[in-house]
Coordinates of C-alpha atoms in Angstrom, one line a residue:
M13 CA 70.0 88.0 121.0
K14 CA 67.1 87.2 118.8
K15 CA 67.3 87.6 114.9
K16 CA 64.8 90.3 114.9
D17 CA 66.8 92.3 117.4
R18 CA 69.8 92.6 115.1
Y19 CA 69.5 96.2 113.8
L20 CA 71.2 99.5 113.3
D21 CA 70.9 101.9 116.2
F22 CA 70.1 105.3 114.7
D23 CA 69.8 106.9 118.2
A24 CA 73.4 106.6 119.2
R25 CA 74.6 109.6 121.2
R26 CA 77.4 110.6 119.0
K27 CA 75.2 110.5 115.9
K28 CA 77.2 107.7 114.6
L29 CA 75.7 104.5 113.2
K30 CA 76.4 101.5 115.3
F31 CA 76.3 98.0 113.7
T32 CA 75.2 95.1 115.8
A33 CA 76.2 91.4 115.5
R34 CA 74.7 91.4 112.0
R35 CA 77.8 93.2 110.5
K36 CA 80.0 90.0 110.4
S37 CA 77.4 88.1 108.5
F38 CA 77.4 90.8 105.7
Q39 CA 81.2 90.7 105.4
K40 CA 81.2 86.9 104.8
R41 CA 78.6 87.2 102.0
E42 CA 80.5 89.9 100.3
M43 CA 83.7 87.9 100.2
L44 CA 81.8 84.9 98.8
A45 CA 80.3 87.0 96.0
L46 CA 83.6 88.5 95.1
L47 CA 85.2 85.1 94.9
I48 CA 82.5 83.8 92.5
L49 CA 82.9 86.9 90.3
V50 CA 86.6 86.4 90.0
I51 CA 86.2 82.7 89.1
A52 CA 83.5 83.6 86.4
L53 CA 85.8 86.3 84.8
G54 CA 88.7 83.8 84.7
L55 CA 86.6 81.2 82.9
G56 CA 85.2 83.7 80.5
T57 CA 88.7 84.9 79.6
C58 CA 89.9 81.4 78.9
V59 CA 86.9 80.6 76.7
F60 CA 87.4 83.9 74.7
F61 CA 91.0 83.3 73.9
Y62 CA 90.4 79.6 73.0
T63 CA 87.7 80.6 70.6
K64 CA 89.7 83.4 69.0
A65 CA 92.7 81.1 68.4
K66 CA 90.4 78.5 66.7
I67 CA 88.9 81.2 64.4
D68 CA 92.3 82.6 63.5
R69 CA 93.6 79.1 62.6
K70 CA 90.5 78.5 60.4
G71 CA 90.7 81.9 58.6
K72 CA 94.4 81.8 58.0
S73 CA 94.0 79.7 54.8
E74 CA 91.2 82.0 53.6
L75 CA 93.3 85.0 54.2
S76 CA 96.1 83.6 52.1
E77 CA 93.8 82.8 49.3
N78 CA 92.3 86.4 49.4
Q79 CA 95.8 87.8 49.3
L80 CA 96.7 85.7 46.3
I81 CA 93.6 87.0 44.4
K82 CA 94.4 90.5 45.4
H83 CA 98.0 90.1 44.1
Q84 CA 96.7 88.8 40.8
H85 CA 94.3 91.7 40.4
E86 CA 97.1 94.2 41.2
E87 CA 99.3 92.5 38.6
L88 CA 96.5 92.6 35.9
S89 CA 95.7 96.2 36.6
G90 CA 99.3 97.2 35.9
R91 CA 99.2 95.6 32.4
T92 CA 98.2 97.5 29.2
A93 CA 96.9 96.5 25.8
S94 CA 97.8 98.0 22.5
G95 CA 95.7 99.1 19.6
P96 CA 96.8 98.1 16.1
Y97 CA 98.7 101.3 15.6
G98 CA 100.6 101.4 18.8
M99 CA 98.7 103.6 21.3
W100 CA 98.7 101.7 24.6
I101 CA 95.4 101.7 26.5
A102 CA 95.3 101.1 30.2
R103 CA 92.7 98.6 31.3
P104 CA 91.0 99.6 34.5
T105 CA 89.8 96.7 36.7
G106 CA 87.8 98.0 39.6
E107 CA 87.0 94.5 40.9
K108 CA 86.0 94.0 44.5
L109 CA 87.4 90.9 46.3
L110 CA 85.0 88.2 47.6
E111 CA 82.0 90.5 47.7
P112 CA 78.9 88.9 46.2
E113 CA 76.8 91.2 44.1
E114 CA 73.1 91.5 44.4
D115 CA 71.1 89.6 41.8
K116 CA 70.0 91.9 39.0
E117 CA 67.4 91.2 36.3
V118 CA 69.2 90.4 33.1
W119 CA 67.7 92.4 30.1
M120 CA 66.4 90.0 27.4
A121 CA 67.7 87.1 29.3
N122 CA 65.8 84.6 27.1
F123 CA 67.0 86.0 23.8
K124 CA 69.0 83.5 21.8
D125 CA 71.3 85.5 19.5
G126 CA 71.8 83.8 16.2
R127 CA 73.0 87.0 14.4
N128 CA 76.4 87.1 12.8
A129 CA 78.4 90.2 13.8
V130 CA 80.7 91.9 11.4
K131 CA 83.4 94.5 12.1
A132 CA 82.0 97.1 9.8
K133 CA 84.0 99.6 7.8
G134 CA 81.5 101.4 5.8
I135 CA 80.3 104.4 3.8
Y136 CA 77.0 106.3 3.6
I137 CA 75.0 106.2 0.4
T138 CA 71.8 108.1 -0.6
A139 CA 68.9 106.3 -2.2
S140 CA 69.5 107.9 -5.6
K141 CA 73.2 106.9 -5.6
A142 CA 72.2 103.4 -4.6
N143 CA 69.8 103.2 -7.5
K144 CA 72.0 104.8 -10.2
N145 CA 75.6 104.6 -9.2
I146 CA 75.9 101.5 -7.1
D147 CA 78.4 99.9 -9.4
D148 CA 81.0 102.7 -8.8
L149 CA 80.5 102.5 -5.0
L150 CA 80.6 98.7 -5.1
K151 CA 83.9 98.8 -6.9
L152 CA 85.2 101.1 -4.2
V153 CA 84.2 98.5 -1.6
D154 CA 85.7 95.7 -3.6
D155 CA 89.0 97.5 -4.1
T156 CA 89.5 98.6 -0.5
E157 CA 89.2 97.5 3.1
L158 CA 85.5 98.7 3.1
N159 CA 82.9 96.0 3.7
A160 CA 79.7 97.9 4.6
M161 CA 77.2 100.4 3.2
V162 CA 74.7 102.6 5.1
I163 CA 71.8 103.2 2.7
D164 CA 68.9 105.7 3.1
I165 CA 65.6 103.8 3.6
K166 CA 63.8 106.6 5.4
D167 CA 65.4 109.9 4.7
D168 CA 65.7 113.3 6.4
D169 CA 62.4 114.4 4.8
G170 CA 60.5 111.5 6.2
R171 CA 60.2 109.7 2.8
I172 CA 60.6 106.0 2.5
T173 CA 62.9 105.5 -0.5
Y174 CA 61.3 102.5 -2.1
Q175 CA 57.7 101.2 -2.4
M176 CA 57.6 99.6 1.0
N177 CA 54.6 97.3 1.6
Y178 CA 53.8 98.9 5.0
Q179 CA 50.3 100.2 5.4
P180 CA 50.9 103.0 7.9
A181 CA 53.4 104.5 5.5
I182 CA 51.2 103.9 2.5
D183 CA 48.3 105.6 4.3
I184 CA 50.3 108.9 4.6
N185 CA 51.8 108.6 1.1
A186 CA 55.3 108.3 2.6
T187 CA 56.7 105.7 0.1
R188 CA 58.7 106.7 -3.0
G189 CA 60.4 104.8 -5.8
Y190 CA 63.9 106.3 -5.5
I191 CA 65.2 102.7 -5.4
N192 CA 63.2 101.0 -8.1
D193 CA 64.3 97.4 -7.4
I194 CA 65.2 97.1 -3.7
N195 CA 65.3 93.3 -3.8
G196 CA 67.6 93.3 -6.7
L197 CA 69.9 95.8 -5.0
I198 CA 70.1 93.8 -1.8
R199 CA 70.7 90.6 -3.8
K200 CA 73.6 92.2 -5.7
L201 CA 75.3 93.6 -2.7
K202 CA 74.9 90.4 -0.7
E203 CA 76.6 88.5 -3.5
Q204 CA 79.6 90.7 -2.9
D205 CA 79.5 90.1 0.9
V206 CA 78.6 93.7 1.7
Y207 CA 77.2 94.2 5.2
L208 CA 74.0 96.1 4.7
I209 CA 72.8 98.9 7.1
A210 CA 69.4 100.5 6.6
R211 CA 69.5 104.2 7.7
V212 CA 66.1 105.2 9.2
V213 CA 65.7 108.8 10.2
A214 CA 63.6 108.8 13.4
F215 CA 62.0 111.9 14.8
K216 CA 62.7 114.4 12.1
D217 CA 59.7 113.4 9.9
P218 CA 57.8 116.2 8.2
V219 CA 55.7 113.7 6.2
L220 CA 54.3 111.9 9.3
A221 CA 54.0 115.2 11.2
D222 CA 52.0 116.9 8.4
K223 CA 49.7 113.9 7.7
R224 CA 49.2 113.1 11.4
P225 CA 49.3 116.5 13.2
E226 CA 48.4 114.9 16.5
L227 CA 51.8 113.2 16.4
A228 CA 53.7 116.4 15.6
L229 CA 55.6 118.6 18.0
K230 CA 53.3 121.5 18.9
L231 CA 54.0 125.0 20.1
K232 CA 52.2 126.3 23.1
D233 CA 49.7 128.2 20.9
G234 CA 48.7 124.8 19.3
S235 CA 50.4 125.3 16.0
T236 CA 52.9 122.8 14.6
F237 CA 56.6 123.4 15.5
R238 CA 58.9 123.8 12.5
D239 CA 62.7 124.1 12.5
K240 CA 64.8 126.7 10.8
D241 CA 64.4 124.8 7.5
K242 CA 60.6 124.9 8.0
L243 CA 60.4 121.1 8.6
A244 CA 58.1 119.6 11.1
W245 CA 59.2 117.0 13.7
V246 CA 57.2 114.3 15.4
N247 CA 56.9 114.0 19.1
P248 CA 59.3 111.4 20.7
Y249 CA 56.9 111.1 23.6
K250 CA 54.2 109.5 21.4
K251 CA 54.2 105.7 21.5
E252 CA 52.4 105.6 18.1
V253 CA 55.5 107.2 16.6
W254 CA 57.7 104.5 18.2
D255 CA 55.5 101.8 16.6
Y256 CA 55.7 103.5 13.2
L257 CA 59.5 103.5 13.3
V258 CA 59.8 99.9 14.5
G259 CA 57.4 98.8 11.8
I260 CA 59.7 100.4 9.1
A261 CA 62.7 98.7 10.7
S262 CA 60.9 95.4 10.7
Q263 CA 60.4 95.7 6.9
C264 CA 64.1 96.3 6.6
A265 CA 64.8 93.1 8.5
A266 CA 62.4 91.2 6.2
L267 CA 64.2 92.5 3.1
G268 CA 67.5 91.1 4.3
F269 CA 69.3 94.1 5.9
D270 CA 71.8 93.1 8.5
E271 CA 71.3 96.2 10.6
V272 CA 69.0 99.2 11.1
N273 CA 70.6 102.5 12.0
F274 CA 68.4 105.1 13.6
D275 CA 69.5 108.7 12.9
Y276 CA 68.0 111.8 14.3
I277 CA 67.0 109.7 17.3
R278 CA 66.8 112.9 19.4
F279 CA 65.0 116.2 19.9
S280 CA 65.6 119.2 17.7
T281 CA 68.2 121.7 18.8
D282 CA 66.4 124.6 17.1
S283 CA 65.9 127.7 19.3
G284 CA 62.1 127.4 18.8
M285 CA 62.0 124.3 20.9
A286 CA 61.8 126.6 24.0
N287 CA 58.1 127.2 23.0
V288 CA 57.2 123.6 22.4
D289 CA 54.5 121.8 24.5
F290 CA 55.4 118.1 24.6
G291 CA 52.0 117.1 26.1
V292 CA 51.0 115.3 29.2
E293 CA 53.5 112.5 28.6
A294 CA 56.3 115.0 29.3
S295 CA 55.1 115.7 32.8
T296 CA 56.5 112.4 34.2
K297 CA 59.5 111.8 31.8
T298 CA 62.6 113.7 30.8
K299 CA 63.9 113.9 27.3
I300 CA 66.7 111.5 28.1
E301 CA 64.3 109.0 29.7
T302 CA 62.0 109.1 26.6
I303 CA 64.8 108.5 24.0
T304 CA 66.3 105.8 26.2
E305 CA 62.9 104.0 26.5
F306 CA 62.4 104.2 22.8
V307 CA 65.8 102.6 22.2
K308 CA 65.0 99.8 24.7
Y309 CA 61.6 99.2 23.1
A310 CA 63.0 99.1 19.6
C311 CA 65.8 96.7 20.5
E312 CA 63.3 94.4 22.2
K313 CA 61.1 94.3 19.1
L314 CA 63.8 94.1 16.5
R315 CA 66.6 91.9 17.8
P316 CA 64.4 88.7 17.7
L317 CA 63.9 89.5 13.9
G318 CA 67.6 88.8 13.3
I319 CA 68.7 92.4 12.7
F320 CA 71.2 94.5 14.7
V321 CA 70.2 97.9 16.0
S322 CA 72.4 101.0 16.0
A323 CA 71.9 104.7 16.6
D324 CA 73.7 107.8 15.6
V325 CA 74.4 110.3 18.5
Y326 CA 76.1 113.7 18.8
G327 CA 79.7 113.3 19.6
A328 CA 79.4 116.1 22.2
I329 CA 77.0 114.1 24.4
I330 CA 79.9 111.8 25.4
S331 CA 81.4 114.5 27.6
S332 CA 78.6 117.1 28.0
S333 CA 75.6 116.7 30.1
V334 CA 74.3 120.0 28.8
D335 CA 74.2 118.7 25.3
A336 CA 72.8 115.4 26.4
K337 CA 69.8 117.1 28.1
I338 CA 69.1 119.3 25.1
V339 CA 68.9 116.5 22.6
G340 CA 67.7 113.8 25.0
Q341 CA 70.6 111.4 24.3
S342 CA 72.5 109.7 27.1
Y343 CA 75.6 107.9 25.8
L344 CA 75.7 105.7 28.8
E345 CA 72.0 104.7 29.0
M346 CA 71.5 104.2 25.3
S347 CA 74.6 101.9 25.2
K348 CA 72.9 99.6 27.7
Y349 CA 70.5 98.4 25.0
L350 CA 71.9 99.2 21.5
D351 CA 74.0 96.7 19.6
Y352 CA 76.1 99.5 18.2
I353 CA 76.4 103.2 19.2
C354 CA 77.7 105.5 16.5
P355 CA 79.0 108.8 17.8
M356 CA 79.3 111.4 15.0
I357 CA 82.8 112.7 16.1
Y358 CA 83.5 114.8 13.0
P359 CA 86.3 117.2 14.0
S360 CA 84.5 120.1 12.3
H361 CA 81.5 119.7 14.5
Y362 CA 83.3 120.6 17.8
G363 CA 83.7 124.0 19.2
E364 CA 87.0 125.7 19.6
G365 CA 88.9 124.5 22.7
Y366 CA 87.0 121.3 23.0
Y367 CA 89.1 118.6 24.7
G368 CA 91.8 121.2 25.0
I369 CA 92.3 121.3 21.2
K370 CA 92.4 124.9 20.0
Y371 CA 90.9 124.3 16.6
P372 CA 89.5 120.7 16.5
D373 CA 89.1 120.5 12.7
T374 CA 92.8 121.1 12.3
E375 CA 93.8 118.2 14.5
P376 CA 91.7 115.2 13.3
Y377 CA 93.8 112.5 14.9
N378 CA 93.9 114.1 18.4
L379 CA 90.2 115.0 18.3
I380 CA 89.2 111.4 17.5
L381 CA 91.6 110.0 20.1
A382 CA 90.2 112.3 22.8
A383 CA 86.6 111.6 21.9
L384 CA 87.0 107.9 22.0
D385 CA 89.0 108.0 25.2
A386 CA 86.1 109.8 26.7
S387 CA 83.8 107.2 25.2
R388 CA 85.7 104.4 27.0
K389 CA 85.6 106.2 30.3
V390 CA 81.8 106.6 30.1
L391 CA 81.1 103.0 29.0
N392 CA 83.4 101.5 31.7
Q393 CA 80.6 102.5 34.1
I394 CA 78.6 99.6 32.8
P395 CA 79.5 96.6 35.0
E396 CA 81.4 93.7 33.4
G397 CA 79.0 91.1 32.1
E398 CA 76.1 93.4 31.4
H399 CA 75.1 94.4 27.9
R400 CA 77.2 97.2 26.4
A401 CA 76.9 98.5 22.9
K402 CA 79.9 98.3 20.6
V403 CA 81.3 101.7 19.5
R404 CA 81.4 102.4 15.8
P405 CA 82.1 106.1 15.2
W406 CA 81.3 108.2 12.1
L407 CA 84.4 109.9 10.7
Q408 CA 84.8 113.0 8.5
D409 CA 85.6 112.5 4.8
F410 CA 84.8 116.1 3.8
T411 CA 86.2 119.6 4.1
A412 CA 84.2 122.1 6.2
P413 CA 84.8 125.6 4.8
W414 CA 81.7 126.9 6.6
I415 CA 83.7 127.1 9.9
K416 CA 86.3 129.7 10.5
H417 CA 89.3 127.5 11.3
Y418 CA 89.3 124.5 9.0
I419 CA 91.8 122.5 6.9
R420 CA 91.2 120.7 3.7
Y421 CA 90.6 117.0 4.2
G422 CA 92.5 114.5 2.0
S423 CA 93.9 111.1 2.3
K424 CA 96.1 111.9 5.3
E425 CA 93.4 113.6 7.4
V426 CA 90.9 110.7 6.7
R427 CA 93.5 108.1 7.5
D428 CA 94.6 109.8 10.6
Q429 CA 91.1 109.5 11.9
I430 CA 90.9 105.8 11.1
E431 CA 94.3 105.2 12.9
A432 CA 93.0 107.1 15.9
V433 CA 90.0 104.7 16.0
Y434 CA 92.4 101.7 16.1
D435 CA 94.8 103.4 18.5
S436 CA 91.8 103.8 20.8
D437 CA 91.3 100.0 20.8
Y438 CA 88.2 100.2 18.6
S439 CA 87.9 98.3 15.3
E440 CA 84.9 99.7 13.4
W441 CA 84.2 103.0 11.7
L442 CA 82.0 104.7 9.1
L443 CA 82.8 107.5 6.6
W444 CA 80.5 110.3 5.9
N445 CA 80.5 112.4 2.7
G446 CA 77.1 113.8 1.6
N447 CA 78.2 113.8 -2.1
M448 CA 79.6 110.3 -1.8
N449 CA 83.0 111.4 -3.1
Y450 CA 85.0 109.2 -0.8
T451 CA 88.8 109.5 -0.6
K452 CA 90.0 106.2 -1.9
E453 CA 93.7 107.1 -1.3
A454 CA 92.9 107.1 2.4
L455 CA 91.9 103.4 2.4
Y456 CA 94.0 100.2 2.3
T457 CA 93.2 97.2 0.2
E458 CA 91.8 94.4 2.2
E459 CA 95.1 92.5 2.0
E460 CA 97.1 95.6 3.0
A461 CA 94.8 96.3 6.0
T462 CA 95.2 92.7 7.2
I463 CA 99.0 92.8 6.9
H464 CA 99.2 96.3 8.5
Y465 CA 97.2 95.1 11.4
A466 CA 99.0 91.8 11.9
N467 CA 102.5 93.1 11.5
R468 CA 102.4 96.4 13.3
P469 CA 105.6 97.2 15.3
T470 CA 105.6 96.1 18.9
P471 CA 104.9 99.4 20.6
T472 CA 106.7 100.8 23.6
P473 CA 104.2 101.5 26.4
L474 CA 103.3 105.2 26.5
P475 CA 101.9 107.1 29.5
L476 CA 98.2 107.9 29.0
P477 CA 97.7 111.6 28.3
T478 CA 96.3 113.6 31.1
S479 CA 92.6 114.6 30.7
A480 CA 92.3 118.1 29.2
P481 CA 89.6 120.2 30.8
L482 CA 86.6 121.0 28.7
P483 CA 85.9 124.7 27.9
T484 CA 84.5 126.6 30.8
R485 CA 81.8 128.0 28.6
A486 CA 78.7 126.0 27.7
P487 CA 79.6 123.2 25.3
N488 CA 79.6 124.5 21.7
S489 CA 78.4 127.9 23.0
G490 CA 74.9 126.7 22.2
K491 CA 75.9 126.5 18.5
Y492 CA 76.0 123.2 16.6
Y493 CA 78.3 123.1 13.6
D494 CA 76.3 121.7 10.8
S495 CA 77.4 120.4 7.4
P496 CA 75.2 121.3 4.4
W497 CA 74.6 117.6 3.9
K498 CA 73.6 116.6 7.4
S499 CA 71.5 119.2 9.0
G500 CA 72.0 119.5 12.8
N501 CA 68.5 120.8 13.4

């Protein structure tokens, strides 16, 4: 039979396919293919298990090292650290094991910091007091643990409190002679090792707003916005306003101030702000973005001059995004650039029920402790190794009879706040009294403070308090509790 004659007979009578001699050849080929397949699978299996065993042996040592690191992290995360007065603070870790982070641009990476930081414990002083009664206040500093003074250089009315040689301020007649010898004042305070902080009110500036109306906040009808005290504010969106403020702060650095403290570094909270037209700049930036960008800009300009930069912020913005958006202050974002952030956590300025405290003014220790605990939680969002502002809160050294539920503040109430700062594991604070009648009895001498800190009792670890829910209503119910000395407009 010829090769071409080997075929399937489709015409078989029983309609059944009949195979010719070609069928045996097919069977042999199938058997050969199956044998080759079995051999290939066997070899592949051997190679797989050999390679796996080799990788396992190689990774065993790496796994052991990783487990050791993990054990160390677990041990560290269980430890606590104590504040000077015995409140134990848990230290969250949050580290990830052996996971490389993406390279990030380091802010001011080339800045060589030659400034000398001081743990400031200070008081606020008006320009007139600094000019006439500085000896009394200097004695208070000498006799107590105080070591710093915050002095008005640009006040709430936009006036520069001495004859500053700064042309933009001279052009609008903003300089005054409230401090008649600024160089002599600084020299005298420096001789007593006082850490000097220049207070510069930022965007509440009726002098600049009235003299340069194009820089003022405008209502939608084109008229100048004025707050409930009939004072005009400048527009934080205007870059020229930024330069004016940085120029004033630069003059403070040249005089010898150690730090510039920007107050009213925010938008007004007056109800009339709903009718303000912020201009074209506001179409692409939020209030928070604008204030944060100014902070970054000011720090980049001023830090190379050898001066520290701080800013006062509402205490409520630590926990309330509602308040943050109203005033344009983000506690987290501002802290990425400032040297010091100074939350004004006066107990009298919190609404009833805040942090679960029925009447905050009546519980100064608990209020300060809760606010600074919230501060820590927010700032822990900044990764380790990145710049983070130090926290230096403003404390209340005054009685607030203008609120319904208040107590009289004396030595105990002021000291309770200071101890809450230390128990929160912070070490700096500032006292506010608009009349500069500070409670000396609340303060230790320098020697007493040192001994008290060094020889505090070894504390027994305490469980951290559970987080109390904030009021369900809008923070502060839209009302800001203002002192007669420090307007909250």
